[in-house]
mmCIF file of C-alpha atoms in Angstrom:
data_model
loop_
_atom_site.group_PDB
_atom_site.id
_atom_site.type_symbol
_atom_site.label_atom_id
_atom_site.label_comp_id
_atom_site.label_asym_id
_atom_site.label_seq_id
_atom_site.Cartn_x
_atom_site.Cartn_y
_atom_site.Cartn_z
ATOM 1 C CA GLU A 1 0.000 0.000 0.000
ATOM 2 C CA LEU A 2 2.952 2.291 0.552
ATOM 3 C CA ASP A 3 3.706 2.237 -3.181
ATOM 4 C CA ARG A 4 1.214 5.042 -3.741
ATOM 5 C CA TYR A 5 3.582 7.462 -1.962
ATOM 6 C CA LYS A 6 5.559 8.113 -5.133
ATOM 7 C CA GLY A 7 9.241 8.994 -4.937
ATOM 8 C CA VAL A 8 9.624 8.010 -1.292
ATOM 9 C CA ASP A 9 11.413 4.895 -0.123
ATOM 10 C CA ALA A 10 8.826 2.717 1.585
ATOM 11 C CA GLU A 11 11.027 1.705 4.511
ATOM 12 C CA THR A 12 12.122 5.298 5.138
ATOM 13 C CA LEU A 13 8.520 6.463 5.115
ATOM 14 C CA ARG A 14 7.505 3.620 7.384
ATOM 15 C CA GLY A 15 10.284 4.435 9.862
ATOM 16 C CA ASN A 16 9.489 8.145 9.882
ATOM 17 C CA LEU A 17 5.793 7.549 10.459
ATOM 18 C CA ILE A 18 6.405 5.080 13.283
ATOM 19 C CA ALA A 19 8.746 7.569 14.972
ATOM 20 C CA PHE A 20 6.177 10.330 14.593
ATOM 21 C CA LEU A 21 3.294 8.255 15.930
ATOM 22 C CA LYS A 22 5.310 7.074 18.916
ATOM 23 C CA GLU A 23 6.128 10.689 19.693
ATOM 24 C CA VAL A 24 2.598 12.020 19.322
ATOM 25 C CA ALA A 25 0.738 9.105 20.957
ATOM 26 C CA PRO A 26 1.619 10.051 24.585
ATOM 27 C CA VAL A 27 0.571 13.647 23.872
ATOM 28 C CA ALA A 28 -2.735 12.444 22.463
ATOM 29 C CA ASP A 29 -3.175 10.129 25.444
ATOM 30 C CA GLU A 30 -2.558 12.954 27.922
ATOM 31 C CA ALA A 31 -5.081 15.120 26.097
ATOM 32 C CA GLY A 32 -7.646 12.317 26.130
ATOM 33 C CA ALA A 33 -7.554 12.065 22.346
ATOM 34 C CA VAL A 34 -7.631 8.989 20.149
ATOM 35 C CA LEU A 35 -5.633 8.665 16.944
ATOM 36 C CA ALA A 36 -7.933 7.157 14.317
ATOM 37 C CA ILE A 37 -6.482 5.759 11.096
ATOM 38 C CA HIS A 38 -8.341 6.510 7.868
ATOM 39 C CA PRO A 39 -9.824 3.378 6.241
ATOM 40 C CA ASP A 40 -7.582 3.802 3.187
ATOM 41 C CA ASP A 41 -4.335 4.106 5.182
ATOM 42 C CA PRO A 42 -1.923 1.267 6.002
ATOM 43 C CA PRO A 43 -2.696 -0.854 9.104
ATOM 44 C CA TRP A 44 -0.399 0.880 11.589
ATOM 45 C CA ASP A 45 -1.763 -1.190 14.479
ATOM 46 C CA MET A 46 0.626 -3.926 13.365
ATOM 47 C CA PHE A 47 3.391 -1.882 14.988
ATOM 48 C CA GLY A 48 1.774 -2.110 18.439
ATOM 49 C CA LEU A 49 1.480 1.632 18.895
ATOM 50 C CA PRO A 50 -0.686 2.838 21.799
ATOM 51 C CA ARG A 51 -4.132 4.353 21.218
ATOM 52 C CA ILE A 52 -4.077 3.701 17.486
ATOM 53 C CA ILE A 53 -7.344 2.438 16.066
ATOM 54 C CA THR A 54 -7.243 0.913 12.606
ATOM 55 C CA GLY A 55 -10.031 2.279 10.434
ATOM 56 C CA GLU A 56 -12.870 0.075 9.290
ATOM 57 C CA LYS A 57 -14.118 0.111 5.711
ATOM 58 C CA SER A 58 -17.374 1.485 7.128
ATOM 59 C CA TYR A 59 -17.202 5.047 8.459
ATOM 60 C CA ASP A 60 -19.946 4.195 10.955
ATOM 61 C CA LYS A 61 -17.826 1.378 12.376
ATOM 62 C CA LEU A 62 -14.803 3.639 12.588
ATOM 63 C CA PHE A 63 -16.757 6.273 14.512
ATOM 64 C CA ALA A 64 -18.240 3.594 16.772
ATOM 65 C CA ALA A 65 -14.687 2.509 17.622
ATOM 66 C CA VAL A 66 -13.900 6.006 18.896
ATOM 67 C CA PRO A 67 -16.416 6.524 21.740
ATOM 68 C CA ASN A 68 -17.458 10.016 22.864
ATOM 69 C CA ARG A 69 -15.605 11.663 19.976
ATOM 70 C CA HIS A 70 -18.413 12.052 17.427
ATOM 71 C CA ASN A 71 -21.646 12.681 19.319
ATOM 72 C CA GLY A 72 -23.216 16.102 19.034
ATOM 73 C CA ILE A 73 -25.134 18.513 16.873
ATOM 74 C CA THR A 74 -22.102 20.008 15.124
ATOM 75 C CA PHE A 75 -19.706 17.524 13.525
ATOM 76 C CA CYS A 76 -16.118 18.778 13.215
ATOM 77 C CA THR A 77 -13.533 17.081 11.030
ATOM 78 C CA GLY A 78 -9.764 17.080 11.145
ATOM 79 C CA SER A 79 -6.667 16.214 9.163
ATOM 80 C CA LEU A 80 -4.618 13.068 9.464
ATOM 81 C CA GLY A 81 -1.462 12.486 7.497
ATOM 82 C CA ALA A 82 -1.693 13.519 3.851
ATOM 83 C CA GLY A 83 -5.473 13.151 3.624
ATOM 84 C CA ARG A 84 -8.528 14.718 5.208
ATOM 85 C CA PHE A 85 -11.011 12.655 7.167
ATOM 86 C CA ASN A 86 -14.277 14.404 6.261
ATOM 87 C CA ASP A 87 -17.456 12.556 7.097
ATOM 88 C CA LEU A 88 -19.740 15.582 6.835
ATOM 89 C CA PRO A 89 -21.412 14.437 3.567
ATOM 90 C CA LYS A 90 -22.188 11.039 5.088
ATOM 91 C CA MET A 91 -23.527 12.644 8.236
ATOM 92 C CA ALA A 92 -25.689 14.983 6.169
ATOM 93 C CA ALA A 93 -27.118 12.004 4.287
ATOM 94 C CA LYS A 94 -27.627 9.926 7.424
ATOM 95 C CA TYR A 95 -29.579 12.631 9.268
ATOM 96 C CA ALA A 96 -31.234 14.222 6.234
ATOM 97 C CA ASP A 97 -34.711 13.409 7.547
ATOM 98 C CA ARG A 98 -34.025 15.251 10.826
ATOM 99 C CA ILE A 99 -31.282 17.843 10.273
ATOM 100 C CA PRO A 100 -31.183 20.155 7.242
ATOM 101 C CA ALA A 101 -27.818 19.997 5.481
ATOM 102 C CA GLU A 102 -27.218 23.725 6.025
ATOM 103 C CA LYS A 103 -27.327 23.123 9.794
ATOM 104 C CA LEU A 104 -24.239 20.888 9.692
ATOM 105 C CA THR A 105 -20.758 22.383 9.631
ATOM 106 C CA ASP A 106 -17.134 21.425 10.173
ATOM 107 C CA VAL A 107 -16.071 25.024 10.827
ATOM 108 C CA TRP A 108 -16.152 26.062 14.468
ATOM 109 C CA GLU A 109 -16.309 29.753 13.599
ATOM 110 C CA ASP A 110 -19.670 29.133 11.920
ATOM 111 C CA VAL A 111 -21.101 28.195 15.311
ATOM 112 C CA ILE A 112 -19.522 31.084 17.223
ATOM 113 C CA GLY A 113 -20.523 33.648 14.625
ATOM 114 C CA ASP A 114 -24.157 32.539 14.374
ATOM 115 C CA ASP A 115 -26.217 34.754 16.696
ATOM 116 C CA SER A 116 -29.215 32.463 16.307
ATOM 117 C CA ILE A 117 -27.376 29.731 18.260
ATOM 118 C CA ASP A 118 -27.983 30.170 21.990
ATOM 119 C CA ILE A 119 -26.692 26.847 23.372
ATOM 120 C CA VAL A 120 -23.466 25.073 22.478
ATOM 121 C CA VAL A 121 -23.106 21.387 23.440
ATOM 122 C CA GLU A 122 -19.510 20.169 23.791
ATOM 123 C CA VAL A 123 -18.984 16.396 23.914
ATOM 124 C CA MET A 124 -15.656 16.107 22.091
ATOM 125 C CA GLY A 125 -13.614 15.442 25.259
ATOM 126 C CA GLY A 126 -10.035 16.372 26.140
ATOM 127 C CA ILE A 127 -8.638 19.719 27.246
ATOM 128 C CA GLU A 128 -7.933 21.336 23.885
ATOM 129 C CA PRO A 129 -9.480 22.523 21.687
ATOM 130 C CA ALA A 130 -12.554 22.095 23.921
ATOM 131 C CA ARG A 131 -11.348 24.732 26.421
ATOM 132 C CA THR A 132 -10.728 27.290 23.669
ATOM 133 C CA TYR A 133 -14.116 26.606 22.071
ATOM 134 C CA ILE A 134 -16.038 26.826 25.351
ATOM 135 C CA LYS A 135 -14.306 30.072 26.342
ATOM 136 C CA ALA A 136 -15.108 31.569 22.947
ATOM 137 C CA ALA A 137 -18.756 30.506 23.241
ATOM 138 C CA LEU A 138 -19.130 31.999 26.727
ATOM 139 C CA GLU A 139 -17.440 35.238 25.694
ATOM 140 C CA LYS A 140 -20.009 35.511 22.885
ATOM 141 C CA GLY A 141 -22.820 35.132 25.414
ATOM 142 C CA LYS A 142 -23.726 31.556 24.455
ATOM 143 C CA HIS A 143 -24.709 29.013 27.091
ATOM 144 C CA VAL A 144 -22.691 25.790 27.227
ATOM 145 C CA VAL A 145 -23.556 22.207 28.152
ATOM 146 C CA THR A 146 -20.587 19.864 28.438
ATOM 147 C CA ALA A 147 -19.835 16.271 29.411
ATOM 148 C CA ASN A 148 -16.094 16.939 29.601
ATOM 149 C CA LYS A 149 -14.767 15.707 32.956
ATOM 150 C CA ASP A 150 -11.106 16.171 31.970
ATOM 151 C CA LEU A 151 -11.684 19.846 31.270
ATOM 152 C CA MET A 152 -13.926 20.573 34.259
ATOM 153 C CA ALA A 153 -11.547 18.789 36.644
ATOM 154 C CA MET A 154 -8.667 21.047 35.579
ATOM 155 C CA HIS A 155 -10.253 24.317 34.439
ATOM 156 C CA GLY A 156 -13.778 24.210 35.848
ATOM 157 C CA HIS A 157 -13.248 27.143 38.233
ATOM 158 C CA GLU A 158 -11.893 29.340 35.428
ATOM 159 C CA LEU A 159 -14.735 28.493 33.042
ATOM 160 C CA LEU A 160 -17.473 28.892 35.648
ATOM 161 C CA GLU A 161 -16.098 32.305 36.591
ATOM 162 C CA LEU A 162 -16.117 33.277 32.902
ATOM 163 C CA ALA A 163 -19.703 32.055 32.553
ATOM 164 C CA GLY A 164 -20.692 34.189 35.529
ATOM 165 C CA GLU A 165 -19.061 37.287 34.053
ATOM 166 C CA HIS A 166 -21.180 36.917 30.910
ATOM 167 C CA HIS A 167 -24.372 35.794 32.721
ATOM 168 C CA CYS A 168 -24.270 32.447 30.946
ATOM 169 C CA ASP A 169 -25.097 28.932 32.053
ATOM 170 C CA LEU A 170 -22.294 26.340 32.052
ATOM 171 C CA LEU A 171 -23.850 23.002 32.988
ATOM 172 C CA PHE A 172 -21.955 19.713 33.246
ATOM 173 C CA GLU A 173 -24.154 17.057 34.864
ATOM 174 C CA ALA A 174 -22.925 14.458 32.356
ATOM 175 C CA ALA A 175 -19.278 14.982 33.376
ATOM 176 C CA VAL A 176 -19.710 12.880 36.529
ATOM 177 C CA ALA A 177 -21.432 9.485 36.894
ATOM 178 C CA GLY A 178 -23.214 9.481 33.530
ATOM 179 C CA GLY A 179 -26.975 9.398 34.001
ATOM 180 C CA ILE A 180 -26.876 9.616 37.816
ATOM 181 C CA PRO A 181 -27.962 13.077 39.009
ATOM 182 C CA ILE A 182 -25.201 14.277 41.354
ATOM 183 C CA ILE A 183 -23.964 17.721 40.244
ATOM 184 C CA ARG A 184 -27.386 19.374 40.536
ATOM 185 C CA PRO A 185 -28.162 17.739 43.927
ATOM 186 C CA LEU A 186 -24.811 18.937 45.319
ATOM 187 C CA LYS A 187 -25.320 22.474 43.984
ATOM 188 C CA GLN A 188 -29.037 22.841 44.763
ATOM 189 C CA CYS A 189 -30.877 20.094 46.636
ATOM 190 C CA LEU A 190 -28.194 19.715 49.338
ATOM 191 C CA ALA A 191 -27.193 23.384 49.464
ATOM 192 C CA GLY A 192 -28.552 23.681 53.001
ATOM 193 C CA ASN A 193 -26.073 21.091 54.269
ATOM 194 C CA ASN A 194 -22.517 21.253 55.476
ATOM 195 C CA ILE A 195 -21.243 18.281 53.474
ATOM 196 C CA THR A 196 -18.326 16.589 55.177
ATOM 197 C CA GLU A 197 -17.781 13.486 53.065
ATOM 198 C CA ILE A 198 -18.298 12.097 49.568
ATOM 199 C CA MET A 199 -17.482 8.471 48.866
ATOM 200 C CA GLY A 200 -18.302 6.675 45.683
ATOM 201 C CA ILE A 201 -17.802 4.027 43.034
ATOM 202 C CA ILE A 202 -17.442 6.326 40.052
ATOM 203 C CA ASN A 203 -15.792 4.157 37.403
ATOM 204 C CA GLY A 204 -17.805 1.355 35.848
ATOM 205 C CA THR A 205 -14.866 -0.419 34.195
ATOM 206 C CA THR A 206 -12.954 -1.044 37.421
ATOM 207 C CA ASN A 207 -16.128 -1.971 39.291
ATOM 208 C CA PHE A 208 -16.916 -4.571 36.621
ATOM 209 C CA ILE A 209 -13.386 -5.995 36.886
ATOM 210 C CA LEU A 210 -13.487 -6.191 40.695
ATOM 211 C CA THR A 211 -16.958 -7.783 40.578
ATOM 212 C CA LYS A 212 -15.715 -10.540 38.272
ATOM 213 C CA MET A 213 -12.653 -11.093 40.442
ATOM 214 C CA LYS A 214 -14.853 -11.467 43.512
ATOM 215 C CA GLU A 215 -17.745 -13.500 42.110
ATOM 216 C CA ASP A 216 -15.984 -15.652 39.498
ATOM 217 C CA GLY A 217 -12.519 -15.915 41.045
ATOM 218 C CA MET A 218 -10.839 -14.294 38.035
ATOM 219 C CA ASP A 219 -7.421 -12.716 38.334
ATOM 220 C CA PHE A 220 -6.954 -9.109 37.286
ATOM 221 C CA GLY A 221 -5.636 -9.774 33.775
ATOM 222 C CA GLU A 222 -8.427 -12.224 32.973
ATOM 223 C CA ALA A 223 -11.133 -9.844 34.221
ATOM 224 C CA LEU A 224 -9.609 -6.917 32.298
ATOM 225 C CA GLN A 225 -9.637 -8.947 29.086
ATOM 226 C CA LEU A 226 -13.310 -9.791 29.616
ATOM 227 C CA ALA A 227 -14.094 -6.100 30.217
ATOM 228 C CA THR A 228 -12.280 -5.250 26.981
ATOM 229 C CA ASP A 229 -14.094 -7.962 25.009
ATOM 230 C CA LEU A 230 -17.464 -6.708 26.263
ATOM 231 C CA GLY A 231 -16.655 -3.091 25.461
ATOM 232 C CA TYR A 232 -16.431 -1.858 29.074
ATOM 233 C CA ALA A 233 -12.690 -1.136 28.818
ATOM 234 C CA GLU A 234 -11.021 0.976 26.138
ATOM 235 C CA ALA A 235 -8.098 -0.194 24.028
ATOM 236 C CA ASP A 236 -5.877 1.719 26.445
ATOM 237 C CA PRO A 237 -7.543 1.241 29.875
ATOM 238 C CA THR A 238 -4.912 3.199 31.830
ATOM 239 C CA ALA A 239 -7.193 6.075 32.837
ATOM 240 C CA ASP A 240 -9.692 3.613 34.302
ATOM 241 C CA ILE A 241 -7.531 0.994 36.005
ATOM 242 C CA GLU A 242 -5.051 3.514 37.459
ATOM 243 C CA GLY A 243 -7.835 5.612 38.981
ATOM 244 C CA TYR A 244 -7.350 8.740 36.852
ATOM 245 C CA ASP A 245 -10.914 8.780 35.522
ATOM 246 C CA ALA A 246 -12.345 8.481 39.030
ATOM 247 C CA GLY A 247 -9.898 11.135 40.256
ATOM 248 C CA ARG A 248 -11.199 13.687 37.755
ATOM 249 C CA LYS A 249 -14.808 13.056 38.764
ATOM 250 C CA LEU A 250 -13.902 13.285 42.446
ATOM 251 C CA ALA A 251 -12.168 16.645 41.941
ATOM 252 C CA ILE A 252 -15.344 18.058 40.381
ATOM 253 C CA MET A 253 -17.601 16.804 43.183
ATOM 254 C CA ALA A 254 -15.240 17.916 45.960
ATOM 255 C CA SER A 255 -15.039 21.433 44.508
ATOM 256 C CA ILE A 256 -18.825 21.757 44.618
ATOM 257 C CA ALA A 257 -19.377 20.056 47.975
ATOM 258 C CA PHE A 258 -16.621 21.878 49.880
ATOM 259 C CA HIS A 259 -16.823 25.257 48.080
ATOM 260 C CA THR A 260 -13.097 25.157 47.323
ATOM 261 C CA SER A 261 -11.371 24.751 43.970
ATOM 262 C CA VAL A 262 -10.012 21.191 43.779
ATOM 263 C CA THR A 263 -8.251 20.081 40.609
ATOM 264 C CA PHE A 264 -7.249 16.638 39.376
ATOM 265 C CA ASP A 265 -3.638 17.371 40.370
ATOM 266 C CA ASP A 266 -4.775 17.592 44.008
ATOM 267 C CA VAL A 267 -6.186 14.046 43.993
ATOM 268 C CA PHE A 268 -4.074 11.096 45.123
ATOM 269 C CA THR A 269 -4.736 8.125 42.814
ATOM 270 C CA GLU A 270 -3.915 4.444 43.155
ATOM 271 C CA GLY A 271 -5.389 1.904 40.751
ATOM 272 C CA ILE A 272 -6.421 -1.738 40.959
ATOM 273 C CA THR A 273 -3.616 -3.347 38.945
ATOM 274 C CA LYS A 274 -2.020 -4.902 42.044
ATOM 275 C CA ILE A 275 -5.230 -6.493 43.342
ATOM 276 C CA THR A 276 -5.261 -10.285 43.023
ATOM 277 C CA ALA A 277 -7.901 -12.991 43.333
ATOM 278 C CA LYS A 278 -6.222 -13.960 46.587
ATOM 279 C CA ASP A 279 -6.824 -10.469 47.989
ATOM 280 C CA MET A 280 -10.482 -10.771 47.072
ATOM 281 C CA ARG A 281 -10.703 -14.124 48.856
ATOM 282 C CA TYR A 282 -9.058 -12.803 52.025
ATOM 283 C CA ALA A 283 -11.341 -9.760 52.011
ATOM 284 C CA LYS A 284 -14.365 -12.063 51.818
ATOM 285 C CA GLU A 285 -13.069 -14.039 54.799
ATOM 286 C CA MET A 286 -12.999 -10.755 56.759
ATOM 287 C CA GLY A 287 -16.564 -9.924 55.727
ATOM 288 C CA CYS A 288 -15.487 -7.213 53.295
ATOM 289 C CA SER A 289 -15.541 -6.306 49.607
ATOM 290 C CA ILE A 290 -12.752 -4.520 47.737
ATOM 291 C CA LYS A 291 -13.940 -1.517 45.733
ATOM 292 C CA LEU A 292 -12.104 1.294 43.964
ATOM 293 C CA LEU A 293 -13.474 4.275 45.856
ATOM 294 C CA GLY A 294 -13.184 7.983 45.369
ATOM 295 C CA ILE A 295 -13.104 9.505 48.848
ATOM 296 C CA ALA A 296 -13.313 13.214 49.652
ATOM 297 C CA LYS A 297 -13.455 14.521 53.227
ATOM 298 C CA ASN A 298 -13.712 18.017 54.643
ATOM 299 C CA THR A 299 -11.783 17.789 57.915
ATOM 300 C CA GLU A 300 -10.775 20.397 60.492
ATOM 301 C CA THR A 301 -7.240 20.408 59.087
ATOM 302 C CA GLY A 302 -8.125 20.505 55.391
ATOM 303 C CA ILE A 303 -9.637 18.638 52.466
ATOM 304 C CA GLU A 304 -8.680 15.033 51.696
ATOM 305 C CA VAL A 305 -9.201 13.795 48.127
ATOM 306 C CA LYS A 306 -8.026 10.313 47.160
ATOM 307 C CA VAL A 307 -8.865 7.370 44.933
ATOM 308 C CA HIS A 308 -7.670 3.907 45.916
ATOM 309 C CA PRO A 309 -8.831 0.299 46.447
ATOM 310 C CA THR A 310 -10.704 0.092 49.739
ATOM 311 C CA MET A 311 -12.073 -2.700 51.895
ATOM 312 C CA ILE A 312 -15.652 -1.966 52.933
ATOM 313 C CA PRO A 313 -17.930 -4.143 55.104
ATOM 314 C CA GLU A 314 -20.371 -6.323 53.189
ATOM 315 C CA ASN A 315 -23.289 -4.595 54.932
ATOM 316 C CA HIS A 316 -22.293 -1.165 53.581
ATOM 317 C CA PRO A 317 -24.601 0.041 50.750
ATOM 318 C CA LEU A 318 -21.637 0.500 48.380
ATOM 319 C CA ALA A 319 -20.647 -3.169 48.761
ATOM 320 C CA ALA A 320 -23.790 -4.174 46.856
ATOM 321 C CA VAL A 321 -22.945 -1.967 43.848
ATOM 322 C CA ASN A 322 -21.677 -4.432 41.245
ATOM 323 C CA ASP A 323 -20.711 -4.749 37.592
ATOM 324 C CA SER A 324 -20.656 -1.456 35.654
ATOM 325 C CA PHE A 325 -23.011 0.416 37.990
ATOM 326 C CA ASN A 326 -21.905 3.548 39.860
ATOM 327 C CA ALA A 327 -22.965 4.972 43.219
ATOM 328 C CA VAL A 328 -22.132 8.135 45.167
ATOM 329 C CA PHE A 329 -22.530 8.258 48.957
ATOM 330 C CA VAL A 330 -22.873 11.744 50.489
ATOM 331 C CA HIS A 331 -22.878 12.748 54.163
ATOM 332 C CA GLY A 332 -24.356 16.092 55.237
ATOM 333 C CA ASP A 333 -25.051 17.523 58.663
ATOM 334 C CA ALA A 334 -28.796 17.848 57.956
ATOM 335 C CA VAL A 335 -29.579 15.105 55.444
ATOM 336 C CA ASP A 336 -27.241 12.609 57.159
ATOM 337 C CA ASP A 337 -26.455 9.886 54.565
ATOM 338 C CA ALA A 338 -27.745 9.889 50.993
ATOM 339 C CA MET A 339 -26.785 7.589 48.116
ATOM 340 C CA PHE A 340 -27.196 8.125 44.375
ATOM 341 C CA TYR A 341 -27.117 4.933 42.276
ATOM 342 C CA GLY A 342 -27.436 4.037 38.611
ATOM 343 C CA ARG A 343 -25.740 3.753 35.236
ATOM 344 C CA GLY A 344 -22.517 5.713 35.407
ATOM 345 C CA ALA A 345 -21.617 5.584 31.721
ATOM 346 C CA GLY A 346 -22.916 4.707 28.290
ATOM 347 C CA ALA A 347 -24.417 6.659 25.405
ATOM 348 C CA LEU A 348 -28.017 6.838 26.631
ATOM 349 C CA PRO A 349 -27.342 7.537 30.350
ATOM 350 C CA THR A 350 -24.826 10.256 29.428
ATOM 351 C CA GLY A 351 -27.164 11.590 26.756
ATOM 352 C CA SER A 352 -29.934 11.732 29.356
ATOM 353 C CA ALA A 353 -27.812 14.055 31.509
ATOM 354 C CA VAL A 354 -26.839 16.228 28.521
ATOM 355 C CA VAL A 355 -30.441 16.674 27.371
ATOM 356 C CA GLY A 356 -31.517 17.409 30.934
ATOM 357 C CA ASP A 357 -28.971 20.240 31.086
ATOM 358 C CA ILE A 358 -30.124 21.596 27.719
ATOM 359 C CA MET A 359 -33.700 21.714 28.994
ATOM 360 C CA ASP A 360 -32.556 23.446 32.181
ATOM 361 C CA VAL A 361 -30.764 26.135 30.145
ATOM 362 C CA ALA A 362 -33.860 26.574 27.964
ATOM 363 C CA ARG A 363 -36.068 27.091 31.033
ATOM 364 C CA ASN A 364 -33.644 29.684 32.388
ATOM 365 C CA MET A 365 -33.718 31.472 29.031
ATOM 366 C CA LEU A 366 -37.518 31.505 29.084
ATOM 367 C CA PHE A 367 -37.564 33.294 32.451
ATOM 368 C CA HIS A 368 -34.405 35.381 31.831
ATOM 369 C CA CYS A 369 -32.498 33.882 34.767
ATOM 370 C CA ASN A 370 -29.415 32.301 33.183
ATOM 371 C CA GLY A 371 -26.244 32.292 35.233
ATOM 372 C CA ARG A 372 -28.119 32.173 38.539
ATOM 373 C CA ILE A 373 -26.145 29.136 39.789
ATOM 374 C CA GLY A 374 -22.492 29.511 38.926
ATOM 375 C CA CYS A 375 -19.223 28.715 40.646
ATOM 376 C CA SER A 376 -19.666 28.013 44.362
ATOM 377 C CA CYS A 377 -15.956 27.951 45.261
ATOM 378 C CA TYR A 378 -16.013 30.943 47.585
ATOM 379 C CA LYS A 379 -13.689 29.303 50.143
ATOM 380 C CA ASN A 380 -9.984 28.575 49.940
ATOM 381 C CA LEU A 381 -9.581 25.588 52.248
ATOM 382 C CA PRO A 382 -6.189 23.822 52.366
ATOM 383 C CA ILE A 383 -5.884 20.509 50.524
ATOM 384 C CA LYS A 384 -3.928 17.829 52.377
ATOM 385 C CA GLN A 385 -1.199 15.683 50.882
ATOM 386 C CA ILE A 386 -1.708 11.922 51.127
ATOM 387 C CA GLY A 387 1.132 11.707 53.674
ATOM 388 C CA ASP A 388 -0.836 13.948 56.020
ATOM 389 C CA THR A 389 -3.895 11.676 56.049
ATOM 390 C CA THR A 390 -4.605 8.679 58.277
ATOM 391 C CA SER A 391 -6.056 5.364 57.084
ATOM 392 C CA ARG A 392 -6.187 1.741 58.087
ATOM 393 C CA TYR A 393 -4.256 -0.645 55.848
ATOM 394 C CA TYR A 394 -4.476 -4.251 54.768
ATOM 395 C CA ILE A 395 -1.060 -5.859 54.341
ATOM 396 C CA ARG A 396 -0.458 -9.298 52.840
ATOM 397 C CA MET A 397 2.965 -10.885 53.238
ATOM 398 C CA ARG A 398 4.512 -14.203 52.267
ATOM 399 C CA LEU A 399 6.381 -15.633 55.248
ATOM 400 C CA GLU A 400 8.020 -18.884 56.252
ATOM 401 C CA ASP A 401 5.605 -20.843 58.434
ATOM 402 C CA ARG A 402 7.609 -21.044 61.657
ATOM 403 C CA ALA A 403 7.680 -19.348 65.022
ATOM 404 C CA GLY A 404 9.588 -16.082 65.247
ATOM 405 C CA THR A 405 9.162 -15.027 61.606
ATOM 406 C CA LEU A 406 7.348 -11.850 62.628
#
């Protein structure tokens, strides 16, 4: 296939492209992006490069292989290599019965410059260019609905302040726990509480893996492969199994609950890669389950935010949350304990949250009250390092079975 690149030695071209992809892949990974190979390009996945998805002959299959990168009202295209991946004509044909062709564009400036557009929905993911686009929309007085947890966990305070300056709504219910309502309850329903603790299972992939390890006796690698085969885990599951995804969601919730800006960099994260089937068996013997929990506490000496595997008693409500389900446990001084449970990911649950936010913005527009609930981070509480926190630990050691070993 490389013969079509006339005048260039195939091996030289191959070597240069591999070097380039290896260099850009970590950058794409950090930004939450996925490198998608055009269907007509060579199969670069044979080189074992991370986060490279080989294109299908069907554009629909290719898009389906890149989750959360193509949903939305405005479809933007981009360049890859020497060609241009432009699916706008196919999208126009596919949605011709519902969306007039003139309403589809691959030029962001068309959206910003159109005064008839009041609400911009951002579901592209990653920090950039989403941050630039959202800032531009807010500065133009447009309301924004986003599902972007990466962005809100790092720049949420900045964007909410900007939204307030322009009397715009910036809603992000879908950024945390998919279809489970948690952002709005923390901001509104529980506003009369002094919330002291949030604890939750906020990553469906790791919860599925741990459930299979507990119930079916699988080891970590076997359970991860099953999660991948069933579509619960991405091709590169690092963000899930190392706790980064849960850490971003926890930062967002802690910022709202404790009225202090907490970013992803403030969250201690430890994943589940070192958990074994033997650990699960020992935990069961002690009447416990092992769950990857996001834990945020507002203590007298500062805020604690951490994600790590945790043993919880079998009679705790979170112990019964299995497979890909999520749950968030909140403690307030007035409401006491409250738990929010449901589907934490997936197209329809996430879409439910996005549409709910759109309807909320529309209601605010109807009564001219947009921007009424903005950033609530009016405090500046200290955030503790993990070394300054206290926890109980489970330690498993291999020892010679004789007196005096310990």
